[in-house]
Short mmCIF file of C-alpha atoms in Angstrom, two decimals:
data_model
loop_
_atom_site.label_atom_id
_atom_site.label_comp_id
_atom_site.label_asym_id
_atom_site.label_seq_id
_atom_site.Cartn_x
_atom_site.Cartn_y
_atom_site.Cartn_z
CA UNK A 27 -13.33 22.70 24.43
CA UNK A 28 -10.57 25.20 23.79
CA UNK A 29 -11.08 28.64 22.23
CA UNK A 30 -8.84 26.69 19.79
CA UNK A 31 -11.28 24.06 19.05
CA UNK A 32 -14.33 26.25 19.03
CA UNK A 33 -13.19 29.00 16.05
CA UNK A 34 -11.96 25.61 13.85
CA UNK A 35 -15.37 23.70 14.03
CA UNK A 36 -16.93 27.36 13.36
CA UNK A 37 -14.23 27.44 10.75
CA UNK A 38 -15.16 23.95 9.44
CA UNK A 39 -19.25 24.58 9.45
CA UNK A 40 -18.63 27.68 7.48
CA UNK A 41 -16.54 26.31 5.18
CA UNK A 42 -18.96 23.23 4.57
CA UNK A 43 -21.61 26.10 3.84
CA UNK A 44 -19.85 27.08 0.55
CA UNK A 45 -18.68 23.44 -0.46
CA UNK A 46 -22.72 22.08 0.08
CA UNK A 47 -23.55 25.28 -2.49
CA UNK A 48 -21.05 24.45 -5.13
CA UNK A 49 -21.18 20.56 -4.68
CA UNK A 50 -24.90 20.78 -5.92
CA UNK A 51 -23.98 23.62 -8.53
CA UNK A 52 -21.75 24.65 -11.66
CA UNK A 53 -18.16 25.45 -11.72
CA UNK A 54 -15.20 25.39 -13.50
CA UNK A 55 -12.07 23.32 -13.03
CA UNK A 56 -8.34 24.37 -13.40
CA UNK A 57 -5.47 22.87 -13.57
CA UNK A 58 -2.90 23.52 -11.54
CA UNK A 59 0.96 23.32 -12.03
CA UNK A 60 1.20 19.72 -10.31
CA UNK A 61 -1.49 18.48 -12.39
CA UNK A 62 -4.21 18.53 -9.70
CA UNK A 63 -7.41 20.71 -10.02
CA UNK A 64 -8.59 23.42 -8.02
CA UNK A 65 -12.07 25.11 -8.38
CA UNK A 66 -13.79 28.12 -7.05
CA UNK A 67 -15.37 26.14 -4.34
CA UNK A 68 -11.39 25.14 -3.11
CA UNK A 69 -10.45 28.96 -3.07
CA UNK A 70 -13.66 30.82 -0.96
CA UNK A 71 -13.82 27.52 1.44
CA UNK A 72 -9.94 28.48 2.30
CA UNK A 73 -10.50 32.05 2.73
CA UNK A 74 -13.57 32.13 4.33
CA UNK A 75 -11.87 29.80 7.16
CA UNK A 76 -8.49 31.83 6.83
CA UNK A 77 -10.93 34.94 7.88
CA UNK A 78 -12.66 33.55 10.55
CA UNK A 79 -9.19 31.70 11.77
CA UNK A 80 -6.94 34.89 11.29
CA UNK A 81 -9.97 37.09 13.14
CA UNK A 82 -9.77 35.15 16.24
CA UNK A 83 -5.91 35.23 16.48
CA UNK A 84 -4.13 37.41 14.31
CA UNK A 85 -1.26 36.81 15.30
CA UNK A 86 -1.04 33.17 14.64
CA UNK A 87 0.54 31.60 11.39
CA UNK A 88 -1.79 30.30 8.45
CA UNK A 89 -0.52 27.51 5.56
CA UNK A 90 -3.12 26.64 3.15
CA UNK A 91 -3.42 24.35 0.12
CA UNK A 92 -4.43 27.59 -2.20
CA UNK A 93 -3.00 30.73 -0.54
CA UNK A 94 0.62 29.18 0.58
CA UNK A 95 1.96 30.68 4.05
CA UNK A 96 1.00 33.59 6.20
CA UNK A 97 3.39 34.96 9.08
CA UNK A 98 5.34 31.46 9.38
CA UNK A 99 7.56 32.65 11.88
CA UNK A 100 4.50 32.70 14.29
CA UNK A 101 4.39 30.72 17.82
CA UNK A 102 0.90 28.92 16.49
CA UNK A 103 0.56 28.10 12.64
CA UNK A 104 -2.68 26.78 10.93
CA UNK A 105 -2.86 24.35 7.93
CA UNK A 106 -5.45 24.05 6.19
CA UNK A 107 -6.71 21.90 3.00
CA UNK A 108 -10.14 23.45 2.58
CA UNK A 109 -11.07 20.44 0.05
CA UNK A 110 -8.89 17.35 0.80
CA UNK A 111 -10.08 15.53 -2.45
CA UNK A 112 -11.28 17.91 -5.21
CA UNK A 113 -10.22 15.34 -7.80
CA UNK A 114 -13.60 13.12 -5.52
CA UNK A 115 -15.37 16.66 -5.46
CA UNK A 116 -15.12 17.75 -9.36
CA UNK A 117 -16.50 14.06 -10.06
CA UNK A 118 -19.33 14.24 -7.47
CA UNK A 119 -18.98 11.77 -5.18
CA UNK A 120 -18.08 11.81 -1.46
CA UNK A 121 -14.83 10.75 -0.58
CA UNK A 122 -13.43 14.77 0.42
CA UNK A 123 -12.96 16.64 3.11
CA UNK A 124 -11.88 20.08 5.22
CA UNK A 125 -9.01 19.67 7.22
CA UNK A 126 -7.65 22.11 9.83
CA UNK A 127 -5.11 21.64 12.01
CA UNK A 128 -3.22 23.44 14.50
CA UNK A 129 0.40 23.40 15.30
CA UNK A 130 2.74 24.92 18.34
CA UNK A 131 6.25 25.20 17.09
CA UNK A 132 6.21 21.99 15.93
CA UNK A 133 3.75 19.57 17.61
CA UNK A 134 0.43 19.36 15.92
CA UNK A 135 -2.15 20.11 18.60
CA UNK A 136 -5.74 20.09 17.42
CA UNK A 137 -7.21 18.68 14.30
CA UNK A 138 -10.81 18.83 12.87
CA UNK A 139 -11.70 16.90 9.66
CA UNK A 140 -14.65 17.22 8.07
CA UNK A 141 -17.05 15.35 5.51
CA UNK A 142 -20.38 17.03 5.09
CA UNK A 143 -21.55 15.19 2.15
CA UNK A 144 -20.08 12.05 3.18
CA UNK A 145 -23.68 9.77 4.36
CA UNK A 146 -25.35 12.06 6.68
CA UNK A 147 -21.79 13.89 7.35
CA UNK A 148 -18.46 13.19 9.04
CA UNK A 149 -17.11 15.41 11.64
CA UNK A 150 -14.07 14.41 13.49
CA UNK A 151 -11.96 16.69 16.27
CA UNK A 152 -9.24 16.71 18.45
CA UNK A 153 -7.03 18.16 21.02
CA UNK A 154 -3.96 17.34 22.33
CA UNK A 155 -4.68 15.45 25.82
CA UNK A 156 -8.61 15.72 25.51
CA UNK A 157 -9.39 12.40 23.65
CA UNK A 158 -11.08 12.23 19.54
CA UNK A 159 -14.42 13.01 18.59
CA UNK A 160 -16.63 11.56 15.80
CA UNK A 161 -19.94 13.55 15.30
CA UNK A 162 -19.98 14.24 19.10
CA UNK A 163 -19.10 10.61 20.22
CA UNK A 164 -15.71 9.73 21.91
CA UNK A 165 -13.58 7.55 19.63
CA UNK A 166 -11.37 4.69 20.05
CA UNK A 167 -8.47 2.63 18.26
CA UNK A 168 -9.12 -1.44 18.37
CA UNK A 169 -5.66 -1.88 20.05
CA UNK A 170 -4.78 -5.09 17.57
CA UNK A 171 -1.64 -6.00 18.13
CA UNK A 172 -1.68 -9.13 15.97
CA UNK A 173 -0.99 -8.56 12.13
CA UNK A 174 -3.66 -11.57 11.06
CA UNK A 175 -6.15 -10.15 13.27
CA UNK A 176 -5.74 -6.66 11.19
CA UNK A 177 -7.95 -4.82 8.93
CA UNK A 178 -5.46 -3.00 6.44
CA UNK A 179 -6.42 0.31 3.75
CA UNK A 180 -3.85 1.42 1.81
CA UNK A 181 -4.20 4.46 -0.31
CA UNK A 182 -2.36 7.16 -2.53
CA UNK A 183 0.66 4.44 -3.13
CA UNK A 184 1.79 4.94 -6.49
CA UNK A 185 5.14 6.17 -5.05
CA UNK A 186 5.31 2.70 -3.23
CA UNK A 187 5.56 1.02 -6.49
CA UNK A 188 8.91 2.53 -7.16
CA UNK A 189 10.45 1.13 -3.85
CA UNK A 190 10.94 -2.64 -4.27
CA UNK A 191 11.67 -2.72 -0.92
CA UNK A 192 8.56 -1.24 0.42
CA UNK A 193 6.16 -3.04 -2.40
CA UNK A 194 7.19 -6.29 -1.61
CA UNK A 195 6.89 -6.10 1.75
CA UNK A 196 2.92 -4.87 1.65
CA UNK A 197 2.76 -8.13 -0.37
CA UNK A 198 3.67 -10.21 2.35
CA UNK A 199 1.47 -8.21 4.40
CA UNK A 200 -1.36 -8.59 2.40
CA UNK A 201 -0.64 -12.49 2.27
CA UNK A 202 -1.00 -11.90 6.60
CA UNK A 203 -3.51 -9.36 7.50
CA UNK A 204 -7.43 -10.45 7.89
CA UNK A 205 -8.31 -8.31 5.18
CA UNK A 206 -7.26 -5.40 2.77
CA UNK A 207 -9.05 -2.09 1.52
CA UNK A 208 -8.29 0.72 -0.07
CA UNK A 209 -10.66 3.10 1.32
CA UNK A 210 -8.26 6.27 1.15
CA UNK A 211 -8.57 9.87 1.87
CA UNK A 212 -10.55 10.80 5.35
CA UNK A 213 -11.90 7.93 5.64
CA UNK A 214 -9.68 5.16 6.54
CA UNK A 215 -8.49 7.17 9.19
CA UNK A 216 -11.46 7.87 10.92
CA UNK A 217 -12.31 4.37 10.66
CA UNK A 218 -8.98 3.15 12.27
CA UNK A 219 -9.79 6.41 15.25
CA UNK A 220 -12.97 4.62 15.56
CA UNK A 221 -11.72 1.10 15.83
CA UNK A 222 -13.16 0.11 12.65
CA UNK A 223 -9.72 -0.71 10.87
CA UNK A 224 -6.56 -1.28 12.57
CA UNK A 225 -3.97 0.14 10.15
CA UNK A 226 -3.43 2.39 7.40
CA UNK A 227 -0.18 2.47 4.82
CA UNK A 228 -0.19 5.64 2.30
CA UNK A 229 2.35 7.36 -0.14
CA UNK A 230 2.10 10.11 -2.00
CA UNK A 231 0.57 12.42 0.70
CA UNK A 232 1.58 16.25 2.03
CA UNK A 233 1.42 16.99 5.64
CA UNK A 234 -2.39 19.42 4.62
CA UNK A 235 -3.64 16.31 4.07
CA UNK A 236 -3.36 14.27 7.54
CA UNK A 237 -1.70 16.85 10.06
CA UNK A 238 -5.37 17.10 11.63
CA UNK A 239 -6.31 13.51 11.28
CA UNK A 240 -2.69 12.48 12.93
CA UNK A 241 -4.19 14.32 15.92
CA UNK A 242 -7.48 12.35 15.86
CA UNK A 243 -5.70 9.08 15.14
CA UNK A 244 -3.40 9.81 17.76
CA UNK A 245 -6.07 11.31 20.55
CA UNK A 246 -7.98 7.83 19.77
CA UNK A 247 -4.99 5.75 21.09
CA UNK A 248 -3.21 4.64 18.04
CA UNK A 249 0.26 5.01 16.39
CA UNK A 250 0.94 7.82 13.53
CA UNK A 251 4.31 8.06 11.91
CA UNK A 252 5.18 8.22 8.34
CA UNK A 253 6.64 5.03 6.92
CA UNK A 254 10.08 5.59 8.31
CA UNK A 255 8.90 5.74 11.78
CA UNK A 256 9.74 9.36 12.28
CA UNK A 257 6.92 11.62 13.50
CA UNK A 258 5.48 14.53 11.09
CA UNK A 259 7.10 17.39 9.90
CA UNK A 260 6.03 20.15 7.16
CA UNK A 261 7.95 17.60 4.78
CA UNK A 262 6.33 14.74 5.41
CA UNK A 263 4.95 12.30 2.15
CA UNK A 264 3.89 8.79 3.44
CA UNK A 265 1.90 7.25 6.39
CA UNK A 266 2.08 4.46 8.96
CA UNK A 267 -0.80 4.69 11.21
CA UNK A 268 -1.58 1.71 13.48
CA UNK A 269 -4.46 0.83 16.31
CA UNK A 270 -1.06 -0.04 19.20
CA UNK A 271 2.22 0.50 19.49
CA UNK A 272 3.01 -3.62 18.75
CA UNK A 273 1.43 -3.43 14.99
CA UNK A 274 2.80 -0.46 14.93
CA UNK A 275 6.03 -2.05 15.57
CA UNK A 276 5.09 -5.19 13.34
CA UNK A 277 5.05 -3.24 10.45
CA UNK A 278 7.77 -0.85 10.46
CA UNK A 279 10.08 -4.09 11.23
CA UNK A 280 8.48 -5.27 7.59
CA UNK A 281 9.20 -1.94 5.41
CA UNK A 282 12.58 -1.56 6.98
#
């Protein structure tokens, strides 16, 4: 485990510290510009892991959900989304996370995600070359390669609706695939990491939100691209993740 890897899961268990305190407790809600709310419990978790991040290596770049960008001209940048679902978190129910990634340049090269109140907790790692991690077990995609042998969760797609294009062809794949769920957030992906699901189609998504599980999806064996097939940038809005390269394939041929 990398010195990397060691101050994020320190990051992580310090951050799920302050979100177990408020998740049980009061606060308030605002309301940010883009219509999505942010609460005290968002804020500390980010700078608490921001300090203990920036600490270790100060010279390395930070980009959080709540604070924006630190030194972005750095060799190593950080992004962080200390509460990946606060719209799940205001309402009290499990489906949120921490994510923390790390990137060189521009290859994403670690990634922890995790779900403390999620059951009896969710904690998910990786690093680039060293395999993915689920609450100390080694993970693994399925490897499907046939579409009607698939498992299929789609989430966040409200932008899909506005592409004819792209919204009829998840019809037709719905009509193919073994079965369909919308599990969203976190979770779908470290169900497909753990060969649980075999792919996952999302919209509507920033790159805070699944830099770290691209790395865990990715360290697992499977596919991660957005829905264009190009790999992840800063910019980056929708998801195709996939258990092999052939459903990988599959599907891309069908959105194109």
């Amino acid at each position: 485990m990398s010195p990397f890897l060691q101050v994020a899961l320190q990051a992580a268990k310090a951050g799920q510290a302050i979100i177990e305190k408020y998740y049980n407790g009061h606060f308030e809600i605002q309301i940010k510009a883009d219509q999505s709310p942010v609460t005290i419990a968002d804020i500390e978790t980010e700078q608490t892991i921001k300090n203990i991040i920036l600490t270790a290596f100060p010279d390395h770049g930070f980009f959080g959900e709540e604070s924006g960008k630190t030194n972005p001209d750095a060799e190593y940048t950080w992004l962080i989304d200390p509460i990946d679902g606060t719209k799940s978190f205001v309402r009290r129910y499990p489906f949120f996370s921490t994510q923390i990634a790390l990137m060189r340049g521009n290859q994403l090269i670690l990634g922890v995600s995790n779900a403390p109140t999620f059951g009896s907790g969710q904690l998910a790692y990786a690093e680039l070359g060293q395999g993915a991690y689920l609450n100390g077990e080694r993970i693994q995609v399925s490897g499907y390669t046939d579409i009607q042998q698939a498992a299929l969760s789609t989430g966040n797609i409200k932008t899909l609706t506005q592409n004819p294009k792209h919204w009829n062809a998840l019809g037709q794949m719905i009509q193919q695939v073994q079965r369909i769920r919308g599990y969203g957030d976190f979770y779908h992906y470290h169900l497909l990491a753990s060969g649980k699901i075999d792919l996952v189609l999302e919209s509507d998504v920033n790159i805070l939100d699944i830099a770290a599980l691209s790395v865990i999806v990715r360290e697992a064996g499977g596919v991660f691209t957005d829905l264009e097939g190009q790999d992840l940038t800063l910019d980056t809005t929708s998801v195709l993740a996939a258990a092999s390269p052939e459903l990988h394939e599959y599907v891309l041929a069908q959105l194109a």
